[in-house]
PDB file of C-alpha atoms and ligand atoms in Angstrom:
ATOM      1  CA  MET A   1     -55.854  36.134  17.281  1.00  0.00           C
ATOM      2  CA  THR A   2     -58.155  39.031  15.740  1.00  0.00           C
ATOM      3  CA  ARG A   3     -54.720  40.438  15.188  1.00  0.00           C
ATOM      4  CA  VAL A   4     -53.392  37.294  13.435  1.00  0.00           C
ATOM      5  CA  PHE A   5     -56.241  37.460  10.946  1.00  0.00           C
ATOM      6  CA  LEU A   6     -55.821  40.567  10.396  1.00  0.00           C
ATOM      7  CA  PHE A   7     -52.237  40.379   9.675  1.00  0.00           C
ATOM      8  CA  LEU A   8     -53.009  37.042   7.141  1.00  0.00           C
ATOM      9  CA  PHE A   9     -56.012  38.988   5.254  1.00  0.00           C
ATOM     10  CA  LEU A  10     -53.523  41.697   5.067  1.00  0.00           C
ATOM     11  CA  THR A  11     -50.945  39.640   4.002  1.00  0.00           C
ATOM     12  CA  ILE A  12     -53.322  37.699   0.966  1.00  0.00           C
ATOM     13  CA  ALA A  13     -55.015  41.206   0.351  1.00  0.00           C
ATOM     14  CA  GLY A  14     -51.083  42.806  -0.711  1.00  0.00           C
ATOM     15  CA  VAL A  15     -49.810  39.262  -2.891  1.00  0.00           C
ATOM     16  CA  LEU A  16     -53.560  39.322  -4.170  1.00  0.00           C
ATOM     17  CA  GLN A  17     -53.653  42.977  -5.450  1.00  0.00           C
ATOM     18  CA  ALA A  18     -49.717  43.220  -6.441  1.00  0.00           C
ATOM     19  CA  LYS A  19     -49.896  40.098  -8.500  1.00  0.00           C
ATOM     20  CA  PRO A  20     -50.138  41.848 -12.324  1.00  0.00           C
ATOM     21  CA  LEU A  21     -52.580  41.291 -14.625  1.00  0.00           C
ATOM     22  CA  SER A  22     -52.085  38.141 -17.272  1.00  0.00           C
ATOM     23  CA  VAL A  23     -51.679  39.723 -20.518  1.00  0.00           C
ATOM     24  CA  VAL A  24     -51.880  37.210 -23.943  1.00  0.00           C
ATOM     25  CA  VAL A  25     -51.081  38.724 -27.689  1.00  0.00           C
ATOM     26  CA  SER A  26     -50.974  37.881 -30.749  1.00  0.00           C
ATOM     27  CA  PHE A  27     -47.641  39.186 -32.027  1.00  0.00           C
ATOM     28  CA  SER A  28     -44.778  40.895 -30.264  1.00  0.00           C
ATOM     29  CA  ILE A  29     -45.714  44.678 -31.639  1.00  0.00           C
ATOM     30  CA  LEU A  30     -48.587  44.571 -29.736  1.00  0.00           C
ATOM     31  CA  LYS A  31     -46.867  43.114 -27.123  1.00  0.00           C
ATOM     32  CA  ASP A  32     -44.793  46.502 -26.928  1.00  0.00           C
ATOM     33  CA  LEU A  33     -47.991  48.301 -26.984  1.00  0.00           C
ATOM     34  CA  VAL A  34     -49.330  46.349 -23.977  1.00  0.00           C
ATOM     35  CA  GLN A  35     -46.657  46.840 -22.175  1.00  0.00           C
ATOM     36  CA  GLN A  36     -46.152  50.499 -22.651  1.00  0.00           C
ATOM     37  CA  VAL A  37     -49.974  51.423 -20.793  1.00  0.00           C
ATOM     38  CA  GLY A  38     -49.319  48.537 -18.298  1.00  0.00           C
ATOM     39  CA  GLN A  39     -45.789  48.741 -17.333  1.00  0.00           C
ATOM     40  CA  ASP A  40     -45.672  46.783 -13.973  1.00  0.00           C
ATOM     41  CA  LYS A  41     -48.940  45.978 -13.745  1.00  0.00           C
ATOM     42  CA  VAL A  42     -48.793  43.392 -16.343  1.00  0.00           C
ATOM     43  CA  GLN A  43     -47.252  40.348 -17.561  1.00  0.00           C
ATOM     44  CA  VAL A  44     -47.262  40.309 -21.266  1.00  0.00           C
ATOM     45  CA  GLU A  45     -46.750  37.246 -23.435  1.00  0.00           C
ATOM     46  CA  THR A  46     -46.929  36.636 -27.137  1.00  0.00           C
ATOM     47  CA  ILE A  47     -47.553  33.974 -29.342  1.00  0.00           C
ATOM     48  CA  VAL A  48     -46.035  34.573 -32.265  1.00  0.00           C
ATOM     49  CA  ALA A  49     -41.938  36.039 -31.343  1.00  0.00           C
ATOM     50  CA  PRO A  50     -40.094  38.679 -32.262  1.00  0.00           C
ATOM     51  CA  ASP A  51     -39.491  38.084 -36.075  1.00  0.00           C
ATOM     52  CA  GLY A  52     -42.067  35.513 -36.398  1.00  0.00           C
ATOM     53  CA  ASP A  53     -44.935  35.737 -39.481  1.00  0.00           C
ATOM     54  CA  SER A  54     -48.229  35.769 -37.885  1.00  0.00           C
ATOM     55  CA  HIS A  55     -49.768  34.947 -41.331  1.00  0.00           C
ATOM     56  CA  ALA A  56     -48.173  31.226 -41.319  1.00  0.00           C
ATOM     57  CA  TYR A  57     -48.425  30.772 -38.227  1.00  0.00           C
ATOM     58  CA  GLU A  58     -49.444  27.949 -36.553  1.00  0.00           C
ATOM     59  CA  PRO A  59     -50.486  27.656 -33.120  1.00  0.00           C
ATOM     60  CA  THR A  60     -48.839  24.997 -30.479  1.00  0.00           C
ATOM     61  CA  PRO A  61     -50.784  23.284 -27.400  1.00  0.00           C
ATOM     62  CA  PHE A  62     -48.641  25.633 -25.373  1.00  0.00           C
ATOM     63  CA  ASP A  63     -50.481  28.528 -27.003  1.00  0.00           C
ATOM     64  CA  VAL A  64     -53.711  26.905 -25.935  1.00  0.00           C
ATOM     65  CA  LYS A  65     -52.636  26.665 -22.186  1.00  0.00           C
ATOM     66  CA  ARG A  66     -51.339  30.060 -22.095  1.00  0.00           C
ATOM     67  CA  ILE A  67     -54.838  32.090 -23.763  1.00  0.00           C
ATOM     68  CA  ALA A  68     -56.764  29.224 -20.938  1.00  0.00           C
ATOM     69  CA  GLN A  69     -54.315  31.040 -18.473  1.00  0.00           C
ATOM     70  CA  ALA A  70     -55.030  34.506 -19.464  1.00  0.00           C
ATOM     71  CA  ASN A  71     -56.919  37.474 -17.861  1.00  0.00           C
ATOM     72  CA  ILE A  72     -57.179  39.335 -20.988  1.00  0.00           C
ATOM     73  CA  VAL A  73     -56.105  38.549 -24.471  1.00  0.00           C
ATOM     74  CA  PHE A  74     -55.317  41.621 -27.335  1.00  0.00           C
ATOM     75  CA  ILE A  75     -55.970  40.761 -31.148  1.00  0.00           C
ATOM     76  CA  ASN A  76     -54.708  42.917 -34.149  1.00  0.00           C
ATOM     77  CA  GLY A  77     -57.617  41.823 -36.257  1.00  0.00           C
ATOM     78  CA  LEU A  78     -58.644  42.994 -40.296  1.00  0.00           C
ATOM     79  CA  GLY A  79     -57.696  39.021 -40.307  1.00  0.00           C
ATOM     80  CA  PHE A  80     -54.021  39.560 -39.110  1.00  0.00           C
ATOM     81  CA  GLU A  81     -54.420  36.104 -37.480  1.00  0.00           C
ATOM     82  CA  GLY A  82     -56.482  34.318 -39.495  1.00  0.00           C
ATOM     83  CA  TRP A  83     -55.747  31.192 -36.605  1.00  0.00           C
ATOM     84  CA  ILE A  84     -57.205  33.250 -33.231  1.00  0.00           C
ATOM     85  CA  GLU A  85     -60.646  31.988 -33.431  1.00  0.00           C
ATOM     86  CA  ARG A  86     -60.476  28.037 -33.224  1.00  0.00           C
ATOM     87  CA  LEU A  87     -57.261  28.578 -31.006  1.00  0.00           C
ATOM     88  CA  VAL A  88     -59.312  30.782 -28.610  1.00  0.00           C
ATOM     89  CA  GLN A  89     -62.123  28.336 -28.876  1.00  0.00           C
ATOM     90  CA  ALA A  90     -60.158  25.310 -28.450  1.00  0.00           C
ATOM     91  CA  SER A  91     -58.536  27.040 -25.092  1.00  0.00           C
ATOM     92  CA  GLY A  92     -62.268  27.760 -23.688  1.00  0.00           C
ATOM     93  CA  PHE A  93     -61.149  31.419 -22.554  1.00  0.00           C
ATOM     94  CA  LYS A  94     -64.511  33.244 -21.769  1.00  0.00           C
ATOM     95  CA  GLY A  95     -62.551  36.611 -20.593  1.00  0.00           C
ATOM     96  CA  PRO A  96     -62.189  39.689 -22.816  1.00  0.00           C
ATOM     97  CA  LEU A  97     -61.039  38.899 -26.607  1.00  0.00           C
ATOM     98  CA  ILE A  98     -60.036  42.551 -27.299  1.00  0.00           C
ATOM     99  CA  THR A  99     -59.642  43.868 -31.089  1.00  0.00           C
ATOM    100  CA  VAL A 100     -57.204  46.695 -30.857  1.00  0.00           C
ATOM    101  CA  SER A 101     -58.163  48.040 -35.074  1.00  0.00           C
ATOM    102  CA  LYS A 102     -61.111  47.927 -33.964  1.00  0.00           C
ATOM    103  CA  LYS A 103     -61.723  51.848 -34.549  1.00  0.00           C
ATOM    104  CA  ILE A 104     -59.492  52.076 -38.088  1.00  0.00           C
ATOM    105  CA  HIS A 105     -60.838  52.948 -40.994  1.00  0.00           C
ATOM    106  CA  PRO A 106     -59.395  49.490 -42.649  1.00  0.00           C
ATOM    107  CA  ARG A 107     -58.003  49.833 -46.045  1.00  0.00           C
ATOM    108  CA  SER A 108     -59.040  47.634 -48.832  1.00  0.00           C
ATOM    109  CA  VAL A 109     -57.448  46.403 -51.362  1.00  0.00           C
ATOM    110  CA  PHE A 110     -57.695  44.476 -54.079  1.00  0.00           C
ATOM    111  CA  GLU A 111     -56.442  40.810 -54.080  1.00  0.00           C
ATOM    112  CA  GLY A 112     -58.538  38.672 -57.046  1.00  0.00           C
ATOM    113  CA  ARG A 113     -60.939  39.826 -54.419  1.00  0.00           C
ATOM    114  CA  LEU A 114     -61.498  43.090 -52.062  1.00  0.00           C
ATOM    115  CA  VAL A 115     -59.666  42.277 -48.715  1.00  0.00           C
ATOM    116  CA  GLU A 116     -59.005  44.504 -45.999  1.00  0.00           C
ATOM    117  CA  ASP A 117     -55.326  45.199 -45.225  1.00  0.00           C
ATOM    118  CA  PRO A 118     -54.331  43.941 -41.306  1.00  0.00           C
ATOM    119  CA  HIS A 119     -51.342  46.291 -40.907  1.00  0.00           C
ATOM    120  CA  ALA A 120     -53.008  49.318 -39.637  1.00  0.00           C
ATOM    121  CA  TRP A 121     -49.952  49.753 -37.085  1.00  0.00           C
ATOM    122  CA  HIS A 122     -47.590  51.261 -39.478  1.00  0.00           C
ATOM    123  CA  SER A 123     -49.541  54.670 -39.344  1.00  0.00           C
ATOM    124  CA  VAL A 124     -48.831  56.109 -35.811  1.00  0.00           C
ATOM    125  CA  GLN A 125     -52.350  57.649 -35.568  1.00  0.00           C
ATOM    126  CA  ASN A 126     -53.579  54.433 -36.001  1.00  0.00           C
ATOM    127  CA  ALA A 127     -51.226  52.996 -33.101  1.00  0.00           C
ATOM    128  CA  ILE A 128     -52.539  55.505 -30.551  1.00  0.00           C
ATOM    129  CA  VAL A 129     -56.081  54.161 -31.443  1.00  0.00           C
ATOM    130  CA  TYR A 130     -54.713  50.952 -30.019  1.00  0.00           C
ATOM    131  CA  VAL A 131     -52.868  52.618 -27.132  1.00  0.00           C
ATOM    132  CA  TYR A 132     -56.864  54.181 -26.711  1.00  0.00           C
ATOM    133  CA  ALA A 133     -58.383  50.529 -26.797  1.00  0.00           C
ATOM    134  CA  ILE A 134     -55.862  48.903 -24.499  1.00  0.00           C
ATOM    135  CA  LYS A 135     -56.524  51.570 -21.878  1.00  0.00           C
ATOM    136  CA  GLU A 136     -59.610  50.925 -22.024  1.00  0.00           C
ATOM    137  CA  ALA A 137     -59.910  47.034 -21.534  1.00  0.00           C
ATOM    138  CA  LEU A 138     -57.095  47.390 -18.914  1.00  0.00           C
ATOM    139  CA  ILE A 139     -58.957  49.591 -16.719  1.00  0.00           C
ATOM    140  CA  GLU A 140     -62.333  47.339 -17.425  1.00  0.00           C
ATOM    141  CA  ALA A 141     -60.242  44.713 -16.097  1.00  0.00           C
ATOM    142  CA  ASP A 142     -58.201  46.421 -13.374  1.00  0.00           C
ATOM    143  CA  PRO A 143     -60.174  49.034 -12.348  1.00  0.00           C
ATOM    144  CA  ASP A 144     -58.387  49.995  -9.019  1.00  0.00           C
ATOM    145  CA  ASN A 145     -55.372  50.802 -11.485  1.00  0.00           C
ATOM    146  CA  GLN A 146     -57.168  53.242 -13.224  1.00  0.00           C
ATOM    147  CA  ALA A 147     -55.095  56.586 -12.719  1.00  0.00           C
ATOM    148  CA  PHE A 148     -51.562  54.235 -13.378  1.00  0.00           C
ATOM    149  CA  TYR A 149     -53.296  53.610 -16.806  1.00  0.00           C
ATOM    150  CA  GLU A 150     -54.424  56.274 -17.388  1.00  0.00           C
ATOM    151  CA  LYS A 151     -50.832  58.358 -16.845  1.00  0.00           C
ATOM    152  CA  ASN A 152     -48.850  56.050 -18.596  1.00  0.00           C
ATOM    153  CA  ALA A 153     -51.036  55.663 -22.127  1.00  0.00           C
ATOM    154  CA  ASN A 154     -51.055  59.663 -21.961  1.00  0.00           C
ATOM    155  CA  ALA A 155     -47.593  59.848 -21.665  1.00  0.00           C
ATOM    156  CA  TYR A 156     -47.054  57.699 -24.423  1.00  0.00           C
ATOM    157  CA  ILE A 157     -49.616  58.798 -26.670  1.00  0.00           C
ATOM    158  CA  THR A 158     -48.068  62.490 -26.461  1.00  0.00           C
ATOM    159  CA  ARG A 159     -44.524  60.810 -27.387  1.00  0.00           C
ATOM    160  CA  LEU A 160     -45.965  58.708 -30.585  1.00  0.00           C
ATOM    161  CA  MET A 161     -47.820  62.203 -31.183  1.00  0.00           C
ATOM    162  CA  ALA A 162     -44.274  63.742 -31.806  1.00  0.00           C
ATOM    163  CA  LEU A 163     -43.139  60.784 -33.520  1.00  0.00           C
ATOM    164  CA  ASP A 164     -45.812  60.872 -36.251  1.00  0.00           C
ATOM    165  CA  GLU A 165     -45.643  64.816 -36.620  1.00  0.00           C
ATOM    166  CA  SER A 166     -41.257  64.632 -36.783  1.00  0.00           C
ATOM    167  CA  ILE A 167     -41.974  61.799 -40.108  1.00  0.00           C
ATOM    168  CA  ARG A 168     -43.853  63.731 -41.733  1.00  0.00           C
ATOM    169  CA  ARG A 169     -41.331  66.836 -41.083  1.00  0.00           C
ATOM    170  CA  SER A 170     -38.561  64.333 -42.879  1.00  0.00           C
ATOM    171  CA  PHE A 171     -40.139  63.539 -45.856  1.00  0.00           C
ATOM    172  CA  ALA A 172     -41.653  67.176 -46.301  1.00  0.00           C
ATOM    173  CA  LEU A 173     -39.060  68.178 -48.479  1.00  0.00           C
ATOM    174  CA  LEU A 174     -38.591  65.294 -50.739  1.00  0.00           C
ATOM    175  CA  PRO A 175     -40.395  65.372 -54.511  1.00  0.00           C
ATOM    176  CA  PRO A 176     -42.726  63.165 -55.101  1.00  0.00           C
ATOM    177  CA  GLU A 177     -41.670  61.102 -58.039  1.00  0.00           C
ATOM    178  CA  HIS A 178     -39.406  59.593 -55.095  1.00  0.00           C
ATOM    179  CA  ARG A 179     -41.923  58.801 -52.863  1.00  0.00           C
ATOM    180  CA  LYS A 180     -41.501  55.199 -54.182  1.00  0.00           C
ATOM    181  CA  ILE A 181     -40.110  52.009 -51.938  1.00  0.00           C
ATOM    182  CA  ILE A 182     -40.387  48.482 -52.637  1.00  0.00           C
ATOM    183  CA  THR A 183     -40.827  46.044 -49.875  1.00  0.00           C
ATOM    184  CA  ALA A 184     -41.150  42.220 -49.943  1.00  0.00           C
ATOM    185  CA  HIS A 185     -45.240  42.340 -49.036  1.00  0.00           C
ATOM    186  CA  ASP A 186     -47.849  44.916 -49.262  1.00  0.00           C
ATOM    187  CA  ALA A 187     -47.299  45.919 -45.250  1.00  0.00           C
ATOM    188  CA  PHE A 188     -46.915  49.499 -45.785  1.00  0.00           C
ATOM    189  CA  GLY A 189     -49.868  50.750 -47.320  1.00  0.00           C
ATOM    190  CA  TYR A 190     -51.110  52.899 -44.504  1.00  0.00           C
ATOM    191  CA  TYR A 191     -47.989  54.222 -43.634  1.00  0.00           C
ATOM    192  CA  GLY A 192     -47.992  55.421 -47.511  1.00  0.00           C
ATOM    193  CA  ASN A 193     -51.656  56.933 -46.979  1.00  0.00           C
ATOM    194  CA  ASN A 194     -49.851  59.005 -43.998  1.00  0.00           C
ATOM    195  CA  TYR A 195     -46.562  59.783 -45.072  1.00  0.00           C
ATOM    196  CA  GLY A 196     -47.506  60.215 -48.857  1.00  0.00           C
ATOM    197  CA  ILE A 197     -45.156  57.182 -49.595  1.00  0.00           C
ATOM    198  CA  GLU A 198     -45.975  54.483 -52.638  1.00  0.00           C
ATOM    199  CA  PHE A 199     -44.906  51.511 -51.570  1.00  0.00           C
ATOM    200  CA  LEU A 200     -44.737  48.199 -54.300  1.00  0.00           C
ATOM    201  CA  SER A 201     -44.212  45.112 -53.383  1.00  0.00           C
ATOM    202  CA  PRO A 202     -44.157  41.447 -55.455  1.00  0.00           C
ATOM    203  CA  VAL A 203     -47.303  39.595 -53.131  1.00  0.00           C
ATOM    204  CA  GLY A 204     -49.915  41.130 -51.835  1.00  0.00           C
ATOM    205  CA  THR A 205     -51.197  41.744 -47.958  1.00  0.00           C
ATOM    206  CA  ASN A 206     -50.337  38.244 -47.146  1.00  0.00           C
ATOM    207  CA  THR A 207     -46.535  36.879 -47.137  1.00  0.00           C
ATOM    208  CA  GLU A 208     -49.210  33.513 -47.883  1.00  0.00           C
ATOM    209  CA  SER A 209     -49.862  34.271 -51.180  1.00  0.00           C
ATOM    210  CA  GLU A 210     -47.783  33.530 -53.928  1.00  0.00           C
ATOM    211  CA  PRO A 211     -46.389  36.484 -56.307  1.00  0.00           C
ATOM    212  CA  CYS A 212     -47.439  35.402 -60.155  1.00  0.00           C
ATOM    213  CA  ALA A 213     -45.219  36.141 -62.764  1.00  0.00           C
ATOM    214  CA  LYS A 214     -47.272  39.041 -64.217  1.00  0.00           C
ATOM    215  CA  ASP A 215     -46.908  41.053 -61.025  1.00  0.00           C
ATOM    216  CA  ILE A 216     -42.968  40.251 -60.482  1.00  0.00           C
ATOM    217  CA  ALA A 217     -42.673  41.393 -64.820  1.00  0.00           C
ATOM    218  CA  GLY A 218     -44.506  44.543 -63.755  1.00  0.00           C
ATOM    219  CA  LEU A 219     -42.867  45.432 -60.911  1.00  0.00           C
ATOM    220  CA  ILE A 220     -39.292  45.103 -62.923  1.00  0.00           C
ATOM    221  CA  ASP A 221     -40.670  47.807 -65.056  1.00  0.00           C
ATOM    222  CA  SER A 222     -41.290  50.152 -62.152  1.00  0.00           C
ATOM    223  CA  ILE A 223     -38.223  50.089 -60.965  1.00  0.00           C
ATOM    224  CA  LYS A 224     -36.289  50.570 -63.464  1.00  0.00           C
ATOM    225  CA  ARG A 225     -38.808  53.155 -64.798  1.00  0.00           C
ATOM    226  CA  LEU A 226     -38.716  54.758 -61.325  1.00  0.00           C
ATOM    227  CA  LYS A 227     -35.174  54.555 -61.168  1.00  0.00           C
ATOM    228  CA  VAL A 228     -35.500  52.792 -57.596  1.00  0.00           C
ATOM    229  CA  LYS A 229     -32.468  52.137 -56.370  1.00  0.00           C
ATOM    230  CA  THR A 230     -32.777  49.929 -53.260  1.00  0.00           C
ATOM    231  CA  ILE A 231     -34.861  47.366 -52.828  1.00  0.00           C
ATOM    232  CA  PHE A 232     -36.186  46.525 -49.232  1.00  0.00           C
ATOM    233  CA  MET A 233     -36.300  42.931 -47.462  1.00  0.00           C
ATOM    234  CA  GLU A 234     -38.329  42.408 -44.407  1.00  0.00           C
ATOM    235  CA  ASN A 235     -37.301  40.675 -40.685  1.00  0.00           C
ATOM    236  CA  ILE A 236     -40.795  37.844 -41.555  1.00  0.00           C
ATOM    237  CA  THR A 237     -40.188  36.992 -44.906  1.00  0.00           C
ATOM    238  CA  ASN A 238     -37.787  34.468 -47.259  1.00  0.00           C
ATOM    239  CA  PRO A 239     -35.199  37.195 -49.326  1.00  0.00           C
ATOM    240  CA  LYS A 240     -35.293  34.691 -52.273  1.00  0.00           C
ATOM    241  CA  LEU A 241     -37.691  36.771 -54.108  1.00  0.00           C
ATOM    242  CA  ILE A 242     -36.153  40.390 -53.174  1.00  0.00           C
ATOM    243  CA  GLU A 243     -32.787  39.199 -54.104  1.00  0.00           C
ATOM    244  CA  GLN A 244     -34.271  37.896 -57.275  1.00  0.00           C
ATOM    245  CA  LEU A 245     -36.158  41.354 -57.829  1.00  0.00           C
ATOM    246  CA  ALA A 246     -32.068  42.722 -57.235  1.00  0.00           C
ATOM    247  CA  HIS A 247     -30.792  41.160 -59.912  1.00  0.00           C
ATOM    248  CA  GLU A 248     -32.641  41.839 -62.684  1.00  0.00           C
ATOM    249  CA  THR A 249     -33.091  45.449 -62.168  1.00  0.00           C
ATOM    250  CA  GLY A 250     -29.821  45.987 -60.557  1.00  0.00           C
ATOM    251  CA  ALA A 251     -30.955  47.868 -57.566  1.00  0.00           C
ATOM    252  CA  LYS A 252     -29.455  46.714 -54.111  1.00  0.00           C
ATOM    253  CA  VAL A 253     -31.351  44.782 -51.412  1.00  0.00           C
ATOM    254  CA  GLY A 254     -31.233  47.048 -48.478  1.00  0.00           C
ATOM    255  CA  ASP A 255     -31.085  46.499 -44.627  1.00  0.00           C
ATOM    256  CA  VAL A 256     -33.864  44.797 -42.657  1.00  0.00           C
ATOM    257  CA  ILE A 257     -36.848  46.488 -41.993  1.00  0.00           C
ATOM    258  CA  TYR A 258     -39.401  45.275 -39.801  1.00  0.00           C
ATOM    259  CA  SER A 259     -42.829  45.009 -40.787  1.00  0.00           C
ATOM    260  CA  ASP A 260     -45.219  42.451 -38.901  1.00  0.00           C
ATOM    261  CA  ALA A 261     -42.991  41.569 -35.858  1.00  0.00           C
ATOM    262  CA  LEU A 262     -39.883  43.467 -33.973  1.00  0.00           C
ATOM    263  CA  SER A 263     -36.778  41.964 -33.572  1.00  0.00           C
ATOM    264  CA  GLU A 264     -35.090  40.770 -30.168  1.00  0.00           C
ATOM    265  CA  GLN A 265     -34.161  43.038 -27.796  1.00  0.00           C
ATOM    266  CA  THR A 266     -30.680  43.191 -29.002  1.00  0.00           C
ATOM    267  CA  GLY A 267     -31.495  43.783 -32.938  1.00  0.00           C
ATOM    268  CA  PRO A 268     -32.678  47.534 -34.426  1.00  0.00           C
ATOM    269  CA  ALA A 269     -36.611  47.499 -33.424  1.00  0.00           C
ATOM    270  CA  PRO A 270     -37.246  46.133 -30.279  1.00  0.00           C
ATOM    271  CA  THR A 271     -40.022  48.561 -29.415  1.00  0.00           C
ATOM    272  CA  TYR A 272     -42.854  50.614 -31.767  1.00  0.00           C
ATOM    273  CA  GLU A 273     -41.162  53.153 -31.710  1.00  0.00           C
ATOM    274  CA  ALA A 274     -37.605  51.814 -32.588  1.00  0.00           C
ATOM    275  CA  MET A 275     -39.255  49.797 -34.958  1.00  0.00           C
ATOM    276  CA  ILE A 276     -41.041  52.551 -36.278  1.00  0.00           C
ATOM    277  CA  ARG A 277     -37.694  55.325 -36.918  1.00  0.00           C
ATOM    278  CA  HIS A 278     -35.637  52.347 -37.705  1.00  0.00           C
ATOM    279  CA  ASN A 279     -38.088  51.587 -40.951  1.00  0.00           C
ATOM    280  CA  THR A 280     -38.701  55.337 -41.705  1.00  0.00           C
ATOM    281  CA  ASP A 281     -34.502  56.384 -41.641  1.00  0.00           C
ATOM    282  CA  LEU A 282     -34.098  53.051 -43.797  1.00  0.00           C
ATOM    283  CA  PHE A 283     -36.655  55.098 -46.345  1.00  0.00           C
ATOM    284  CA  LEU A 284     -35.443  58.172 -46.005  1.00  0.00           C
ATOM    285  CA  LYS A 285     -31.840  57.108 -47.483  1.00  0.00           C
ATOM    286  CA  ALA A 286     -33.189  55.103 -50.038  1.00  0.00           C
ATOM    287  CA  MET A 287     -35.539  58.262 -51.552  1.00  0.00           C
ATOM    288  CA  GLN A 288     -32.941  60.671 -50.922  1.00  0.00           C
ATOM    289  CA  GLU A 289     -30.121  58.069 -53.089  1.00  0.00           C
ATOM    290  CA  MET A 290     -32.860  58.460 -55.760  1.00  0.00           C
ATOM    291  CA  GLY A 291     -32.756  62.146 -55.945  1.00  0.00           C
ATOM    292  CA  ASN A 292     -28.996  61.783 -55.906  1.00  0.00           C
ATOM    293  CA  GLN A 293     -28.883  59.759 -58.901  1.00  0.00           C
ATOM    294  CA  CYS A 294     -30.532  62.574 -61.275  1.00  0.00           C
TER     295      CYS A 294
HETATM  296 ZN1   ZN B 301     -47.918  41.324 -43.143  1.00  0.00          ZN
END
């Protein structure tokens, strides 16, 4: 009889132990970062899907349910998910709510008032800070697998450091006057600061802000004066404004870049690393074309 109980106990304990942590994240880029560290010990769901716009997202009753059932929730912070507080409150979730940007030095921009730019992940150095925060939170929630999370995080950080260095090297030979890129919204400020590129865009850090005619006229002047040949559409933004800019300046519309969301699995940016490489290749090509023109 005792053997039967022991068998049952070990079976139940085994099942409980094997069950992955239920993790909810706010957007797809964060899903990949958590997945890289947690691998098969986590079951990650994202609220905003690939190719989705987190700025303009409207939560659903399904999101309330998902958060209520989670063991741990990760968000970007810096005002990126303006809807998260109400959503968490509605779900009654009392577990750990981790803001991965907490140790980032935020970039501030003036948009009628001073606002913090939430797009910190586009600097790979900041993504490394995110990974440390994710690792610590997973260990706190699931200390039995500490060594597993540490090993995965260390391997991932090593790859990210190499990626950061390779981006720096690829831009190093370009003269400063060619280091200009036009995108649909101001999502690449951290990328620009880290890798020495100037980004210009018709709208600010939030896709929901309306572009004003004076700013657009100024941007058209800059595109002509700087002889920018390519302007970029983002996977999450409406193409109209970029098409209008291209039409008025004679620049061409470049391939889609990925700003606030990954692509679907079959697209060119299904992971964070793939997204950074894809964007970098397109930026590099556009800047080299500026050089060929002179
Ligand atoms: Zn954005």
